[in-house]
Amino acid sequence: MTTLHDHIQMLRAELTSFHLSKRERRQIERELKEALARRDAEPPA
């Protein structure tokens, strides 16, 4: 199972790809923004 941290890292890695369309880049950026918001909303461990 992928953790939230892993998901954020994968999205950041995808953004470094040169083969993304503008639509794909916007989608990944939106997913990353949502994942970061979920991470920040979690209580500290």
PDB file of N, CA, C and O in Angstrom:
ATOM      1  N   MET A   1       0.843  -1.187   0.000  1.00  0.00           N
ATOM      2  CA  MET A   1       0.000   0.000   0.000  1.00  0.00           C
ATOM      3  C   MET A   1       0.886   1.247   0.000  1.00  0.00           C
ATOM      4  O   MET A   1       1.866   1.329   0.722  1.00  0.00           O
ATOM      5  N   THR A   2       0.518   2.186  -0.819  1.00  0.00           N
ATOM      6  CA  THR A   2       1.275   3.423  -0.926  1.00  0.00           C
ATOM      7  C   THR A   2       0.856   4.389   0.179  1.00  0.00           C
ATOM      8  O   THR A   2      -0.331   4.630   0.377  1.00  0.00           O
ATOM      9  N   THR A   3       1.833   4.932   0.877  1.00  0.00           N
ATOM     10  CA  THR A   3       1.521   5.920   1.913  1.00  0.00           C
ATOM     11  C   THR A   3       1.329   7.284   1.268  1.00  0.00           C
ATOM     12  O   THR A   3       1.678   7.500   0.101  1.00  0.00           O
ATOM     13  N   LEU A   4       0.769   8.201   2.023  1.00  0.00           N
ATOM     14  CA  LEU A   4       0.563   9.556   1.524  1.00  0.00           C
ATOM     15  C   LEU A   4       1.902  10.192   1.152  1.00  0.00           C
ATOM     16  O   LEU A   4       2.028  10.839   0.112  1.00  0.00           O
ATOM     17  N   HIS A   5       2.917   9.948   1.971  1.00  0.00           N
ATOM     18  CA  HIS A   5       4.257  10.479   1.679  1.00  0.00           C
ATOM     19  C   HIS A   5       4.776   9.943   0.343  1.00  0.00           C
ATOM     20  O   HIS A   5       5.303  10.705  -0.471  1.00  0.00           O
ATOM     21  N   ASP A   6       4.594   8.648   0.121  1.00  0.00           N
ATOM     22  CA  ASP A   6       5.033   8.035  -1.137  1.00  0.00           C
ATOM     23  C   ASP A   6       4.286   8.627  -2.323  1.00  0.00           C
ATOM     24  O   ASP A   6       4.876   8.882  -3.376  1.00  0.00           O
ATOM     25  N   HIS A   7       2.987   8.837  -2.144  1.00  0.00           N
ATOM     26  CA  HIS A   7       2.161   9.400  -3.216  1.00  0.00           C
ATOM     27  C   HIS A   7       2.652  10.808  -3.584  1.00  0.00           C
ATOM     28  O   HIS A   7       2.782  11.148  -4.758  1.00  0.00           O
ATOM     29  N   ILE A   8       2.948  11.605  -2.582  1.00  0.00           N
ATOM     30  CA  ILE A   8       3.453  12.966  -2.805  1.00  0.00           C
ATOM     31  C   ILE A   8       4.787  12.907  -3.556  1.00  0.00           C
ATOM     32  O   ILE A   8       5.004  13.655  -4.512  1.00  0.00           O
ATOM     33  N   GLN A   9       5.662  11.999  -3.145  1.00  0.00           N
ATOM     34  CA  GLN A   9       6.959  11.863  -3.815  1.00  0.00           C
ATOM     35  C   GLN A   9       6.791  11.443  -5.276  1.00  0.00           C
ATOM     36  O   GLN A   9       7.485  11.943  -6.153  1.00  0.00           O
ATOM     37  N   MET A  10       5.855  10.532  -5.541  1.00  0.00           N
ATOM     38  CA  MET A  10       5.618  10.090  -6.919  1.00  0.00           C
ATOM     39  C   MET A  10       5.081  11.234  -7.779  1.00  0.00           C
ATOM     40  O   MET A  10       5.499  11.400  -8.929  1.00  0.00           O
ATOM     41  N   LEU A  11       4.170  12.026  -7.226  1.00  0.00           N
ATOM     42  CA  LEU A  11       3.629  13.152  -7.984  1.00  0.00           C
ATOM     43  C   LEU A  11       4.727  14.169  -8.294  1.00  0.00           C
ATOM     44  O   LEU A  11       4.799  14.700  -9.404  1.00  0.00           O
ATOM     45  N   ARG A  12       5.574  14.446  -7.315  1.00  0.00           N
ATOM     46  CA  ARG A  12       6.685  15.382  -7.545  1.00  0.00           C
ATOM     47  C   ARG A  12       7.614  14.859  -8.635  1.00  0.00           C
ATOM     48  O   ARG A  12       8.087  15.623  -9.479  1.00  0.00           O
ATOM     49  N   ALA A  13       7.870  13.554  -8.628  1.00  0.00           N
ATOM     50  CA  ALA A  13       8.734  12.954  -9.645  1.00  0.00           C
ATOM     51  C   ALA A  13       8.081  13.060 -11.024  1.00  0.00           C
ATOM     52  O   ALA A  13       8.764  13.343 -12.019  1.00  0.00           O
ATOM     53  N   GLU A  14       6.782  12.844 -11.107  1.00  0.00           N
ATOM     54  CA  GLU A  14       6.080  12.945 -12.384  1.00  0.00           C
ATOM     55  C   GLU A  14       6.185  14.355 -12.964  1.00  0.00           C
ATOM     56  O   GLU A  14       6.266  14.520 -14.178  1.00  0.00           O
ATOM     57  N   LEU A  15       6.177  15.357 -12.112  1.00  0.00           N
ATOM     58  CA  LEU A  15       6.252  16.736 -12.588  1.00  0.00           C
ATOM     59  C   LEU A  15       7.588  17.054 -13.250  1.00  0.00           C
ATOM     60  O   LEU A  15       7.690  18.031 -13.984  1.00  0.00           O
ATOM     61  N   THR A  16       8.603  16.251 -13.009  1.00  0.00           N
ATOM     62  CA  THR A  16       9.902  16.499 -13.634  1.00  0.00           C
ATOM     63  C   THR A  16       9.964  15.969 -15.063  1.00  0.00           C
ATOM     64  O   THR A  16      10.930  16.217 -15.773  1.00  0.00           O
ATOM     65  N   SER A  17       8.927  15.258 -15.490  1.00  0.00           N
ATOM     66  CA  SER A  17       8.894  14.678 -16.834  1.00  0.00           C
ATOM     67  C   SER A  17       8.727  15.765 -17.888  1.00  0.00           C
ATOM     68  O   SER A  17       7.919  16.679 -17.747  1.00  0.00           O
ATOM     69  N   PHE A  18       9.463  15.643 -18.977  1.00  0.00           N
ATOM     70  CA  PHE A  18       9.364  16.596 -20.075  1.00  0.00           C
ATOM     71  C   PHE A  18       8.251  16.214 -21.038  1.00  0.00           C
ATOM     72  O   PHE A  18       7.936  16.944 -21.956  1.00  0.00           O
ATOM     73  N   HIS A  19       7.666  15.039 -20.851  1.00  0.00           N
ATOM     74  CA  HIS A  19       6.695  14.510 -21.804  1.00  0.00           C
ATOM     75  C   HIS A  19       5.252  14.708 -21.352  1.00  0.00           C
ATOM     76  O   HIS A  19       4.385  13.953 -21.743  1.00  0.00           O
ATOM     77  N   LEU A  20       5.004  15.712 -20.533  1.00  0.00           N
ATOM     78  CA  LEU A  20       3.651  15.964 -20.051  1.00  0.00           C
ATOM     79  C   LEU A  20       2.980  17.036 -20.887  1.00  0.00           C
ATOM     80  O   LEU A  20       3.587  18.051 -21.213  1.00  0.00           O
ATOM     81  N   SER A  21       1.712  16.811 -21.184  1.00  0.00           N
ATOM     82  CA  SER A  21       0.939  17.863 -21.834  1.00  0.00           C
ATOM     83  C   SER A  21       0.548  18.879 -20.751  1.00  0.00           C
ATOM     84  O   SER A  21       0.665  18.611 -19.549  1.00  0.00           O
ATOM     85  N   LYS A  22       0.087  20.025 -21.177  1.00  0.00           N
ATOM     86  CA  LYS A  22      -0.339  21.040 -20.204  1.00  0.00           C
ATOM     87  C   LYS A  22      -1.469  20.498 -19.335  1.00  0.00           C
ATOM     88  O   LYS A  22      -1.519  20.745 -18.131  1.00  0.00           O
ATOM     89  N   ARG A  23      -2.385  19.741 -19.946  1.00  0.00           N
ATOM     90  CA  ARG A  23      -3.503  19.170 -19.205  1.00  0.00           C
ATOM     91  C   ARG A  23      -3.015  18.177 -18.163  1.00  0.00           C
ATOM     92  O   ARG A  23      -3.449  18.190 -17.011  1.00  0.00           O
ATOM     93  N   GLU A  24      -2.060  17.317 -18.550  1.00  0.00           N
ATOM     94  CA  GLU A  24      -1.512  16.337 -17.615  1.00  0.00           C
ATOM     95  C   GLU A  24      -0.779  17.025 -16.471  1.00  0.00           C
ATOM     96  O   GLU A  24      -0.906  16.632 -15.307  1.00  0.00           O
ATOM     97  N   ARG A  25      -0.006  18.046 -16.799  1.00  0.00           N
ATOM     98  CA  ARG A  25       0.734  18.785 -15.769  1.00  0.00           C
ATOM     99  C   ARG A  25      -0.231  19.430 -14.773  1.00  0.00           C
ATOM    100  O   ARG A  25      -0.029  19.363 -13.558  1.00  0.00           O
ATOM    101  N   ARG A  26      -1.304  20.044 -15.274  1.00  0.00           N
ATOM    102  CA  ARG A  26      -2.290  20.666 -14.379  1.00  0.00           C
ATOM    103  C   ARG A  26      -2.944  19.626 -13.477  1.00  0.00           C
ATOM    104  O   ARG A  26      -3.162  19.876 -12.292  1.00  0.00           O
ATOM    105  N   GLN A  27      -3.250  18.454 -14.034  1.00  0.00           N
ATOM    106  CA  GLN A  27      -3.872  17.391 -13.240  1.00  0.00           C
ATOM    107  C   GLN A  27      -2.938  16.921 -12.125  1.00  0.00           C
ATOM    108  O   GLN A  27      -3.355  16.767 -10.983  1.00  0.00           O
ATOM    109  N   ILE A  28      -1.675  16.721 -12.448  1.00  0.00           N
ATOM    110  CA  ILE A  28      -0.705  16.275 -11.440  1.00  0.00           C
ATOM    111  C   ILE A  28      -0.519  17.355 -10.378  1.00  0.00           C
ATOM    112  O   ILE A  28      -0.463  17.063  -9.179  1.00  0.00           O
ATOM    113  N   GLU A  29      -0.436  18.615 -10.803  1.00  0.00           N
ATOM    114  CA  GLU A  29      -0.292  19.706  -9.837  1.00  0.00           C
ATOM    115  C   GLU A  29      -1.501  19.778  -8.915  1.00  0.00           C
ATOM    116  O   GLU A  29      -1.356  20.013  -7.713  1.00  0.00           O
ATOM    117  N   ARG A  30      -2.702  19.541  -9.455  1.00  0.00           N
ATOM    118  CA  ARG A  30      -3.916  19.549  -8.648  1.00  0.00           C
ATOM    119  C   ARG A  30      -3.886  18.389  -7.643  1.00  0.00           C
ATOM    120  O   ARG A  30      -4.186  18.584  -6.468  1.00  0.00           O
ATOM    121  N   GLU A  31      -3.493  17.206  -8.097  1.00  0.00           N
ATOM    122  CA  GLU A  31      -3.393  16.048  -7.202  1.00  0.00           C
ATOM    123  C   GLU A  31      -2.363  16.291  -6.106  1.00  0.00           C
ATOM    124  O   GLU A  31      -2.591  15.937  -4.943  1.00  0.00           O
ATOM    125  N   LEU A  32      -1.236  16.888  -6.478  1.00  0.00           N
ATOM    126  CA  LEU A  32      -0.191  17.173  -5.496  1.00  0.00           C
ATOM    127  C   LEU A  32      -0.700  18.167  -4.454  1.00  0.00           C
ATOM    128  O   LEU A  32      -0.492  17.986  -3.253  1.00  0.00           O
ATOM    129  N   LYS A  33      -1.388  19.205  -4.903  1.00  0.00           N
ATOM    130  CA  LYS A  33      -1.925  20.206  -3.982  1.00  0.00           C
ATOM    131  C   LYS A  33      -2.897  19.557  -2.998  1.00  0.00           C
ATOM    132  O   LYS A  33      -2.853  19.828  -1.790  1.00  0.00           O
ATOM    133  N   GLU A  34      -3.760  18.662  -3.490  1.00  0.00           N
ATOM    134  CA  GLU A  34      -4.714  17.972  -2.623  1.00  0.00           C
ATOM    135  C   GLU A  34      -4.000  17.047  -1.639  1.00  0.00           C
ATOM    136  O   GLU A  34      -4.363  16.987  -0.469  1.00  0.00           O
ATOM    137  N   ALA A  35      -2.981  16.341  -2.112  1.00  0.00           N
ATOM    138  CA  ALA A  35      -2.235  15.431  -1.246  1.00  0.00           C
ATOM    139  C   ALA A  35      -1.496  16.201  -0.155  1.00  0.00           C
ATOM    140  O   ALA A  35      -1.463  15.777   1.001  1.00  0.00           O
ATOM    141  N   LEU A  36      -0.925  17.335  -0.515  1.00  0.00           N
ATOM    142  CA  LEU A  36      -0.229  18.151   0.487  1.00  0.00           C
ATOM    143  C   LEU A  36      -1.212  18.692   1.524  1.00  0.00           C
ATOM    144  O   LEU A  36      -0.894  18.754   2.717  1.00  0.00           O
ATOM    145  N   ALA A  37      -2.407  19.058   1.091  1.00  0.00           N
ATOM    146  CA  ALA A  37      -3.425  19.547   2.022  1.00  0.00           C
ATOM    147  C   ALA A  37      -3.844  18.429   2.984  1.00  0.00           C
ATOM    148  O   ALA A  37      -4.010  18.675   4.181  1.00  0.00           O
ATOM    149  N   ARG A  38      -3.996  17.196   2.461  1.00  0.00           N
ATOM    150  CA  ARG A  38      -4.337  16.065   3.328  1.00  0.00           C
ATOM    151  C   ARG A  38      -3.221  15.814   4.335  1.00  0.00           C
ATOM    152  O   ARG A  38      -3.478  15.560   5.515  1.00  0.00           O
ATOM    153  N   ARG A  39      -1.973  15.892   3.869  1.00  0.00           N
ATOM    154  CA  ARG A  39      -0.839  15.672   4.757  1.00  0.00           C
ATOM    155  C   ARG A  39      -0.819  16.723   5.862  1.00  0.00           C
ATOM    156  O   ARG A  39      -0.618  16.410   7.027  1.00  0.00           O
ATOM    157  N   ASP A  40      -1.053  17.978   5.484  1.00  0.00           N
ATOM    158  CA  ASP A  40      -1.010  19.054   6.479  1.00  0.00           C
ATOM    159  C   ASP A  40      -2.176  18.998   7.450  1.00  0.00           C
ATOM    160  O   ASP A  40      -2.085  19.522   8.562  1.00  0.00           O
ATOM    161  N   ALA A  41      -3.287  18.350   7.062  1.00  0.00           N
ATOM    162  CA  ALA A  41      -4.454  18.237   7.924  1.00  0.00           C
ATOM    163  C   ALA A  41      -4.324  17.092   8.928  1.00  0.00           C
ATOM    164  O   ALA A  41      -5.053  17.050   9.906  1.00  0.00           O
ATOM    165  N   GLU A  42      -3.390  16.171   8.677  1.00  0.00           N
ATOM    166  CA  GLU A  42      -3.201  15.040   9.579  1.00  0.00           C
ATOM    167  C   GLU A  42      -2.543  15.498  10.870  1.00  0.00           C
ATOM    168  O   GLU A  42      -1.653  16.359  10.854  1.00  0.00           O
ATOM    169  N   PRO A  43      -2.972  14.914  11.985  1.00  0.00           N
ATOM    170  CA  PRO A  43      -2.274  15.241  13.253  1.00  0.00           C
ATOM    171  C   PRO A  43      -0.867  14.680  13.225  1.00  0.00           C
ATOM    172  O   PRO A  43      -0.618  13.644  12.607  1.00  0.00           O
ATOM    173  N   PRO A  44       0.070  15.357  13.877  1.00  0.00           N
ATOM    174  CA  PRO A  44       1.453  14.862  13.899  1.00  0.00           C
ATOM    175  C   PRO A  44       1.534  13.501  14.578  1.00  0.00           C
ATOM    176  O   PRO A  44       0.812  13.230  15.531  1.00  0.00           O
ATOM    177  N   ALA A  45       2.421  12.678  14.067  1.00  0.00           N
ATOM    178  CA  ALA A  45       2.569  11.321  14.643  1.00  0.00           C
ATOM    179  C   ALA A  45       3.452  11.330  15.860  1.00  0.00           C
ATOM    180  O   ALA A  45       4.279  12.106  16.076  1.00  0.00           O
TER     181      ALA A  45
END
